[in-house]
PDB file of C-alpha atoms in Angstrom:
ATOM      1  CA  UNK M   1       4.256  17.762  -2.559  1.00  0.00           C
ATOM      2  CA  UNK M   2       6.439  14.782  -2.037  1.00  0.00           C
ATOM      3  CA  UNK M   3       7.447  12.712  -4.790  1.00  0.00           C
ATOM      4  CA  UNK M   4       9.070   9.090  -4.607  1.00  0.00           C
ATOM      5  CA  UNK M   5      10.657   7.321  -7.667  1.00  0.00           C
ATOM      6  CA  UNK M   6      11.939   3.854  -7.742  1.00  0.00           C
ATOM      7  CA  UNK M   7      15.056   2.963  -9.723  1.00  0.00           C
ATOM      8  CA  UNK M   8      17.139  -0.229 -10.056  1.00  0.00           C
ATOM      9  CA  UNK M   9      17.424  -3.097 -12.598  1.00  0.00           C
ATOM     10  CA  UNK M  10      14.409  -4.519 -14.119  1.00  0.00           C
ATOM     11  CA  UNK M  11      15.787  -8.060 -14.759  1.00  0.00           C
ATOM     12  CA  UNK M  12      17.406 -10.246 -11.807  1.00  0.00           C
ATOM     13  CA  UNK M  13      18.626 -13.705 -12.042  1.00  0.00           C
ATOM     14  CA  UNK M  14      17.189 -16.287  -9.846  1.00  0.00           C
ATOM     15  CA  UNK M  15      19.223 -16.898  -6.410  1.00  0.00           C
ATOM     16  CA  UNK M  16      20.716 -13.227  -6.963  1.00  0.00           C
ATOM     17  CA  UNK M  17      19.705 -10.083  -5.020  1.00  0.00           C
ATOM     18  CA  UNK M  18      17.160  -7.652  -6.088  1.00  0.00           C
ATOM     19  CA  UNK M  19      18.325  -4.023  -5.268  1.00  0.00           C
ATOM     20  CA  UNK M  20      16.110  -1.089  -5.548  1.00  0.00           C
ATOM     21  CA  UNK M  21      16.452   2.524  -4.715  1.00  0.00           C
ATOM     22  CA  UNK M  22      13.821   5.203  -3.779  1.00  0.00           C
ATOM     23  CA  UNK M  23      14.369   8.875  -4.290  1.00  0.00           C
ATOM     24  CA  UNK M  24      12.289  11.088  -2.338  1.00  0.00           C
ATOM     25  CA  UNK M  25      11.934  14.581  -3.701  1.00  0.00           C
ATOM     26  CA  UNK M  26      10.009  17.654  -2.704  1.00  0.00           C
ATOM     27  CA  UNK M  27      11.164  17.292   1.148  1.00  0.00           C
ATOM     28  CA  UNK M  28      13.691  15.985   3.287  1.00  0.00           C
ATOM     29  CA  UNK M  29      13.474  12.454   3.815  1.00  0.00           C
ATOM     30  CA  UNK M  30      14.445  13.222   7.603  1.00  0.00           C
ATOM     31  CA  UNK M  31      12.002  15.878   8.169  1.00  0.00           C
ATOM     32  CA  UNK M  32       8.767  15.064   9.904  1.00  0.00           C
ATOM     33  CA  UNK M  33       7.985  11.685  11.727  1.00  0.00           C
ATOM     34  CA  UNK M  34       7.832   9.539   8.591  1.00  0.00           C
ATOM     35  CA  UNK M  35       8.695   6.059   7.885  1.00  0.00           C
ATOM     36  CA  UNK M  36       9.478   4.831   4.394  1.00  0.00           C
ATOM     37  CA  UNK M  37       8.065   1.616   3.084  1.00  0.00           C
ATOM     38  CA  UNK M  38       8.401  -1.125   0.522  1.00  0.00           C
ATOM     39  CA  UNK M  39       5.346  -2.614  -1.072  1.00  0.00           C
ATOM     40  CA  UNK M  40       5.000  -5.339  -3.976  1.00  0.00           C
ATOM     41  CA  UNK M  41       2.343  -6.484  -6.262  1.00  0.00           C
ATOM     42  CA  UNK M  42       2.679  -9.593  -8.901  1.00  0.00           C
ATOM     43  CA  UNK M  43       1.092  -8.775 -11.929  1.00  0.00           C
ATOM     44  CA  UNK M  44      -2.801  -9.193 -11.958  1.00  0.00           C
ATOM     45  CA  UNK M  45      -2.637 -10.103  -8.025  1.00  0.00           C
ATOM     46  CA  UNK M  46      -2.925  -8.188  -4.599  1.00  0.00           C
ATOM     47  CA  UNK M  47      -0.352  -6.037  -2.697  1.00  0.00           C
ATOM     48  CA  UNK M  48       2.122  -7.349  -0.378  1.00  0.00           C
ATOM     49  CA  UNK M  49       3.584  -5.159   2.444  1.00  0.00           C
ATOM     50  CA  UNK M  50       7.305  -5.892   2.612  1.00  0.00           C
ATOM     51  CA  UNK M  51       8.592  -3.602   5.390  1.00  0.00           C
ATOM     52  CA  UNK M  52       9.480   0.059   6.348  1.00  0.00           C
ATOM     53  CA  UNK M  53      12.258   2.123   7.843  1.00  0.00           C
ATOM     54  CA  UNK M  54      12.657   5.170  10.038  1.00  0.00           C
ATOM     55  CA  UNK M  55      15.464   7.596   9.254  1.00  0.00           C
ATOM     56  CA  UNK M  56      17.061   6.211  12.656  1.00  0.00           C
ATOM     57  CA  UNK M  57      17.497   3.054  11.010  1.00  0.00           C
ATOM     58  CA  UNK M  58      14.668   1.212  12.941  1.00  0.00           C
ATOM     59  CA  UNK M  59      12.929  -1.372  10.623  1.00  0.00           C
ATOM     60  CA  UNK M  60       9.674  -3.434  10.532  1.00  0.00           C
ATOM     61  CA  UNK M  61       9.586  -6.365   8.251  1.00  0.00           C
ATOM     62  CA  UNK M  62       7.171  -8.838   6.774  1.00  0.00           C
ATOM     63  CA  UNK M  63       8.015 -12.207   8.648  1.00  0.00           C
ATOM     64  CA  UNK M  64       7.415 -14.149   5.386  1.00  0.00           C
ATOM     65  CA  UNK M  65      10.337 -12.115   3.680  1.00  0.00           C
ATOM     66  CA  UNK M  66      12.166 -11.081   7.167  1.00  0.00           C
ATOM     67  CA  UNK M  67      14.989 -13.671   6.328  1.00  0.00           C
ATOM     68  CA  UNK M  68      15.755 -12.301   2.687  1.00  0.00           C
ATOM     69  CA  UNK M  69      15.094  -8.533   3.259  1.00  0.00           C
ATOM     70  CA  UNK M  70      17.014  -5.525   4.149  1.00  0.00           C
ATOM     71  CA  UNK M  71      15.891  -1.900   4.161  1.00  0.00           C
ATOM     72  CA  UNK M  72      18.272   0.768   4.520  1.00  0.00           C
ATOM     73  CA  UNK M  73      18.299   4.591   4.556  1.00  0.00           C
ATOM     74  CA  UNK M  74      20.859   7.269   3.078  1.00  0.00           C
ATOM     75  CA  UNK M  75      19.719  10.693   4.451  1.00  0.00           C
ATOM     76  CA  UNK M  76      22.592  12.456   2.564  1.00  0.00           C
ATOM     77  CA  UNK M  77      20.980  11.262  -0.557  1.00  0.00           C
ATOM     78  CA  UNK M  78      17.191  11.278   0.293  1.00  0.00           C
ATOM     79  CA  UNK M  79      17.007   7.963  -0.553  1.00  0.00           C
ATOM     80  CA  UNK M  80      16.066   4.613   1.001  1.00  0.00           C
ATOM     81  CA  UNK M  81      16.755   1.267  -0.407  1.00  0.00           C
ATOM     82  CA  UNK M  82      15.542  -2.202  -0.661  1.00  0.00           C
ATOM     83  CA  UNK M  83      17.553  -5.700  -0.886  1.00  0.00           C
ATOM     84  CA  UNK M  84      15.853  -8.921  -1.370  1.00  0.00           C
ATOM     85  CA  UNK M  85      18.012 -11.965  -1.531  1.00  0.00           C
ATOM     86  CA  UNK M  86      17.847 -15.401  -2.845  1.00  0.00           C
ATOM     87  CA  UNK M  87      15.093 -14.425  -5.476  1.00  0.00           C
ATOM     88  CA  UNK M  88      13.118 -16.719  -7.450  1.00  0.00           C
ATOM     89  CA  UNK M  89      10.230 -16.188 -10.129  1.00  0.00           C
ATOM     90  CA  UNK M  90       7.827 -15.714  -7.066  1.00  0.00           C
ATOM     91  CA  UNK M  91       9.824 -12.445  -6.429  1.00  0.00           C
ATOM     92  CA  UNK M  92       8.749 -11.173  -9.802  1.00  0.00           C
ATOM     93  CA  UNK M  93       6.646  -8.005  -9.272  1.00  0.00           C
ATOM     94  CA  UNK M  94       5.973  -4.341  -9.330  1.00  0.00           C
ATOM     95  CA  UNK M  95       7.830  -2.987  -6.392  1.00  0.00           C
ATOM     96  CA  UNK M  96       6.467   0.212  -4.751  1.00  0.00           C
ATOM     97  CA  UNK M  97       8.028   2.679  -2.291  1.00  0.00           C
ATOM     98  CA  UNK M  98       5.851   4.965  -0.233  1.00  0.00           C
ATOM     99  CA  UNK M  99       5.892   7.219   2.578  1.00  0.00           C
ATOM    100  CA  UNK M 100       4.331   6.208   5.888  1.00  0.00           C
ATOM    101  CA  UNK M 101       2.398   8.845   7.804  1.00  0.00           C
ATOM    102  CA  UNK M 102       1.140   9.094  11.162  1.00  0.00           C
ATOM    103  CA  UNK M 103      -2.260  10.321  11.275  1.00  0.00           C
ATOM    104  CA  UNK M 104      -3.350  12.443  14.641  1.00  0.00           C
ATOM    105  CA  UNK M 105      -1.826  11.265  17.764  1.00  0.00           C
ATOM    106  CA  UNK M 106      -2.763   7.554  17.847  1.00  0.00           C
ATOM    107  CA  UNK M 107       0.990   6.344  17.134  1.00  0.00           C
ATOM    108  CA  UNK M 108      -0.559   4.552  14.238  1.00  0.00           C
ATOM    109  CA  UNK M 109       0.477   5.383  10.669  1.00  0.00           C
ATOM    110  CA  UNK M 110       0.097   3.872   7.199  1.00  0.00           C
ATOM    111  CA  UNK M 111       1.095   4.725   3.534  1.00  0.00           C
ATOM    112  CA  UNK M 112      -0.146   7.837   1.839  1.00  0.00           C
ATOM    113  CA  UNK M 113       2.218   8.873  -1.082  1.00  0.00           C
ATOM    114  CA  UNK M 114       3.586   6.101  -3.306  1.00  0.00           C
ATOM    115  CA  UNK M 115       6.055   5.983  -6.092  1.00  0.00           C
ATOM    116  CA  UNK M 116       4.904   4.907  -9.638  1.00  0.00           C
ATOM    117  CA  UNK M 117       6.498   1.585  -8.993  1.00  0.00           C
ATOM    118  CA  UNK M 118       9.037  -0.449 -10.905  1.00  0.00           C
ATOM    119  CA  UNK M 119       8.849  -4.039 -12.753  1.00  0.00           C
ATOM    120  CA  UNK M 120      11.312  -6.387 -11.618  1.00  0.00           C
ATOM    121  CA  UNK M 121      11.302  -9.957 -13.454  1.00  0.00           C
ATOM    122  CA  UNK M 122      13.387 -12.593 -11.950  1.00  0.00           C
ATOM    123  CA  UNK M 123      14.420 -14.899 -14.917  1.00  0.00           C
ATOM    124  CA  UNK M 124      17.564 -16.409 -16.106  1.00  0.00           C
TER     125      UNK M 124
ATOM    126  CA  UNK J   1      -0.915 -12.015  10.617  1.00  0.00           C
ATOM    127  CA  UNK J   2      -4.156 -10.324  10.407  1.00  0.00           C
ATOM    128  CA  UNK J   3      -6.226 -11.725   7.240  1.00  0.00           C
ATOM    129  CA  UNK J   4      -9.112  -9.862   5.414  1.00  0.00           C
ATOM    130  CA  UNK J   5     -11.779 -11.134   3.564  1.00  0.00           C
ATOM    131  CA  UNK J   6     -12.778  -8.130   0.927  1.00  0.00           C
ATOM    132  CA  UNK J   7     -15.968  -8.718  -0.963  1.00  0.00           C
ATOM    133  CA  UNK J   8     -17.063  -8.805  -3.667  1.00  0.00           C
ATOM    134  CA  UNK J   9     -14.203  -9.618  -5.878  1.00  0.00           C
ATOM    135  CA  UNK J  10     -16.036  -8.256  -8.794  1.00  0.00           C
ATOM    136  CA  UNK J  11     -18.486  -5.676  -8.900  1.00  0.00           C
ATOM    137  CA  UNK J  12     -20.554  -4.516 -12.117  1.00  0.00           C
ATOM    138  CA  UNK J  13     -22.258  -1.210 -11.707  1.00  0.00           C
ATOM    139  CA  UNK J  14     -23.387   1.818 -13.793  1.00  0.00           C
ATOM    140  CA  UNK J  15     -22.549   5.463 -13.527  1.00  0.00           C
ATOM    141  CA  UNK J  16     -24.761   6.918 -10.611  1.00  0.00           C
ATOM    142  CA  UNK J  17     -25.121   3.917  -8.850  1.00  0.00           C
ATOM    143  CA  UNK J  18     -24.345   3.440  -4.868  1.00  0.00           C
ATOM    144  CA  UNK J  19     -22.125   0.536  -4.230  1.00  0.00           C
ATOM    145  CA  UNK J  20     -20.541  -0.713  -1.385  1.00  0.00           C
ATOM    146  CA  UNK J  21     -17.457  -2.975  -0.569  1.00  0.00           C
ATOM    147  CA  UNK J  22     -17.002  -5.024   2.654  1.00  0.00           C
ATOM    148  CA  UNK J  23     -13.908  -5.940   4.440  1.00  0.00           C
ATOM    149  CA  UNK J  24     -13.872  -8.345   7.220  1.00  0.00           C
ATOM    150  CA  UNK J  25     -10.882  -8.887   9.559  1.00  0.00           C
ATOM    151  CA  UNK J  26      -9.737 -12.166  11.025  1.00  0.00           C
ATOM    152  CA  UNK J  27      -9.349 -10.118  14.366  1.00  0.00           C
ATOM    153  CA  UNK J  28     -10.518  -6.705  15.678  1.00  0.00           C
ATOM    154  CA  UNK J  29      -8.289  -3.836  14.286  1.00  0.00           C
ATOM    155  CA  UNK J  30     -10.186  -0.831  16.391  1.00  0.00           C
ATOM    156  CA  UNK J  31     -10.320   1.469  13.489  1.00  0.00           C
ATOM    157  CA  UNK J  32      -6.821   1.140  11.909  1.00  0.00           C
ATOM    158  CA  UNK J  33      -8.331   0.563   8.292  1.00  0.00           C
ATOM    159  CA  UNK J  34      -7.266   2.283   5.054  1.00  0.00           C
ATOM    160  CA  UNK J  35      -9.042   2.075   1.613  1.00  0.00           C
ATOM    161  CA  UNK J  36      -7.028   2.618  -1.495  1.00  0.00           C
ATOM    162  CA  UNK J  37      -7.830   3.138  -5.193  1.00  0.00           C
ATOM    163  CA  UNK J  38      -5.873   1.612  -7.804  1.00  0.00           C
ATOM    164  CA  UNK J  39      -6.146   2.096 -11.605  1.00  0.00           C
ATOM    165  CA  UNK J  40      -4.503  -0.044 -14.102  1.00  0.00           C
ATOM    166  CA  UNK J  41      -0.702   0.451 -14.369  1.00  0.00           C
ATOM    167  CA  UNK J  42      -0.947   3.167 -11.634  1.00  0.00           C
ATOM    168  CA  UNK J  43       0.020   3.150  -7.831  1.00  0.00           C
ATOM    169  CA  UNK J  44      -2.577   2.983  -5.272  1.00  0.00           C
ATOM    170  CA  UNK J  45      -4.008   6.057  -3.821  1.00  0.00           C
ATOM    171  CA  UNK J  46      -5.028   6.652  -0.319  1.00  0.00           C
ATOM    172  CA  UNK J  47      -8.698   7.402   0.076  1.00  0.00           C
ATOM    173  CA  UNK J  48      -9.510   6.739   3.313  1.00  0.00           C
ATOM    174  CA  UNK J  49      -7.726   6.236   6.677  1.00  0.00           C
ATOM    175  CA  UNK J  50      -8.769   5.512  10.321  1.00  0.00           C
ATOM    176  CA  UNK J  51     -11.601   3.585   8.739  1.00  0.00           C
ATOM    177  CA  UNK J  52     -13.931   6.735   8.034  1.00  0.00           C
ATOM    178  CA  UNK J  53     -11.534   9.670   7.604  1.00  0.00           C
ATOM    179  CA  UNK J  54     -11.147  11.043   4.182  1.00  0.00           C
ATOM    180  CA  UNK J  55      -8.030  11.678   2.872  1.00  0.00           C
ATOM    181  CA  UNK J  56      -7.449  15.348   1.589  1.00  0.00           C
ATOM    182  CA  UNK J  57      -8.601  15.836  -2.092  1.00  0.00           C
ATOM    183  CA  UNK J  58     -10.904  12.832  -2.169  1.00  0.00           C
ATOM    184  CA  UNK J  59     -14.222  13.605  -3.298  1.00  0.00           C
ATOM    185  CA  UNK J  60     -17.150  13.330  -0.618  1.00  0.00           C
ATOM    186  CA  UNK J  61     -19.093  10.623  -2.476  1.00  0.00           C
ATOM    187  CA  UNK J  62     -16.505   8.158  -0.766  1.00  0.00           C
ATOM    188  CA  UNK J  63     -17.279   7.358   2.828  1.00  0.00           C
ATOM    189  CA  UNK J  64     -16.026   4.574   4.995  1.00  0.00           C
ATOM    190  CA  UNK J  65     -17.471   3.064   8.120  1.00  0.00           C
ATOM    191  CA  UNK J  66     -16.991   0.417  10.667  1.00  0.00           C
ATOM    192  CA  UNK J  67     -14.788  -0.585  13.390  1.00  0.00           C
ATOM    193  CA  UNK J  68     -13.484  -3.932  14.894  1.00  0.00           C
ATOM    194  CA  UNK J  69     -13.663  -6.619  12.404  1.00  0.00           C
ATOM    195  CA  UNK J  70     -16.206  -5.108   9.908  1.00  0.00           C
ATOM    196  CA  UNK J  71     -15.904  -2.109   7.539  1.00  0.00           C
ATOM    197  CA  UNK J  72     -17.514  -0.935   4.551  1.00  0.00           C
ATOM    198  CA  UNK J  73     -16.448   1.438   1.769  1.00  0.00           C
ATOM    199  CA  UNK J  74     -19.355   3.411  -0.024  1.00  0.00           C
ATOM    200  CA  UNK J  75     -19.398   5.193  -3.192  1.00  0.00           C
ATOM    201  CA  UNK J  76     -22.565   7.405  -2.967  1.00  0.00           C
ATOM    202  CA  UNK J  77     -22.828   8.071  -6.816  1.00  0.00           C
ATOM    203  CA  UNK J  78     -20.495   6.252  -9.053  1.00  0.00           C
ATOM    204  CA  UNK J  79     -18.664   8.295 -11.364  1.00  0.00           C
ATOM    205  CA  UNK J  80     -16.799   7.226 -14.536  1.00  0.00           C
ATOM    206  CA  UNK J  81     -13.402   7.938 -12.822  1.00  0.00           C
ATOM    207  CA  UNK J  82     -14.337   5.668 -10.136  1.00  0.00           C
ATOM    208  CA  UNK J  83     -14.077   2.625 -12.212  1.00  0.00           C
ATOM    209  CA  UNK J  84     -10.908   0.927 -10.746  1.00  0.00           C
ATOM    210  CA  UNK J  85      -9.802  -1.680  -8.272  1.00  0.00           C
ATOM    211  CA  UNK J  86     -10.406  -1.032  -4.409  1.00  0.00           C
ATOM    212  CA  UNK J  87      -8.193  -2.685  -1.628  1.00  0.00           C
ATOM    213  CA  UNK J  88      -8.485  -2.260   2.147  1.00  0.00           C
ATOM    214  CA  UNK J  89      -5.482  -2.563   4.318  1.00  0.00           C
ATOM    215  CA  UNK J  90      -5.343  -2.968   8.132  1.00  0.00           C
ATOM    216  CA  UNK J  91      -2.226  -1.258   9.886  1.00  0.00           C
ATOM    217  CA  UNK J  92      -3.145  -2.231  13.568  1.00  0.00           C
ATOM    218  CA  UNK J  93      -0.446  -4.746  13.491  1.00  0.00           C
ATOM    219  CA  UNK J  94       2.615  -5.985  11.525  1.00  0.00           C
ATOM    220  CA  UNK J  95       2.685  -7.295   8.940  1.00  0.00           C
ATOM    221  CA  UNK J  96       0.503  -4.803   7.421  1.00  0.00           C
ATOM    222  CA  UNK J  97      -1.859  -6.812   5.260  1.00  0.00           C
ATOM    223  CA  UNK J  98      -4.221  -5.879   2.224  1.00  0.00           C
ATOM    224  CA  UNK J  99      -7.709  -7.305   1.204  1.00  0.00           C
ATOM    225  CA  UNK J 100      -7.607  -9.330  -2.086  1.00  0.00           C
ATOM    226  CA  UNK J 101      -8.964  -6.190  -3.887  1.00  0.00           C
ATOM    227  CA  UNK J 102     -12.607  -5.463  -5.564  1.00  0.00           C
ATOM    228  CA  UNK J 103     -12.607  -4.656  -9.383  1.00  0.00           C
ATOM    229  CA  UNK J 104     -15.603  -2.084 -10.005  1.00  0.00           C
ATOM    230  CA  UNK J 105     -16.267  -2.378 -13.775  1.00  0.00           C
ATOM    231  CA  UNK J 106     -18.691  -0.874 -15.941  1.00  0.00           C
ATOM    232  CA  UNK J 107     -21.997  -2.774 -16.222  1.00  0.00           C
TER     233      UNK J 107
END
């Protein structure tokens, strides 16, 4: 069974860049027709989809964050990463990585397996 | 972006109750809707996709229905482990969006 684990600094200063990595185990990140996603959740609030990447490098981003977000993939390490630049306190949240799976032949897909999440606090 | 209105935001119920949660879209999404369950301090878990298809391993007391703009999650006989927060998510178009969540608490 696939497992995902987020890692990275838990504290980032305002205006700096938040960097997180998701390590995938239990299978190759390149196998199957999976995308790999990032989602975040401020404390006590709802979920916000950040974006996703395919192992070819193809990405989809949330327009509300697109100017600040970069998602990349390193297939040799079975990892994918998130960078969010110019962070403010509003970016404080638990960040989740997840596998994006296509169900059936519709071409549409969504997240099935999620990592446990990692809290990132933006503060000086 | 497609917006959704999820209701109620808080639902008080007892073990054994039948509960329903609604999710209404700002535009039609066919059946491209998922339901997730989240417990405190844990990641969301996929319950239902394609509006009504149960994810593997999910108990049959969970069911989903709807298409277009109106969707429902039903728990037929609430168990103690079902007290959690539930989110709908549309994956018809980008950006994917989630409902505001429904917390199911013990009455």
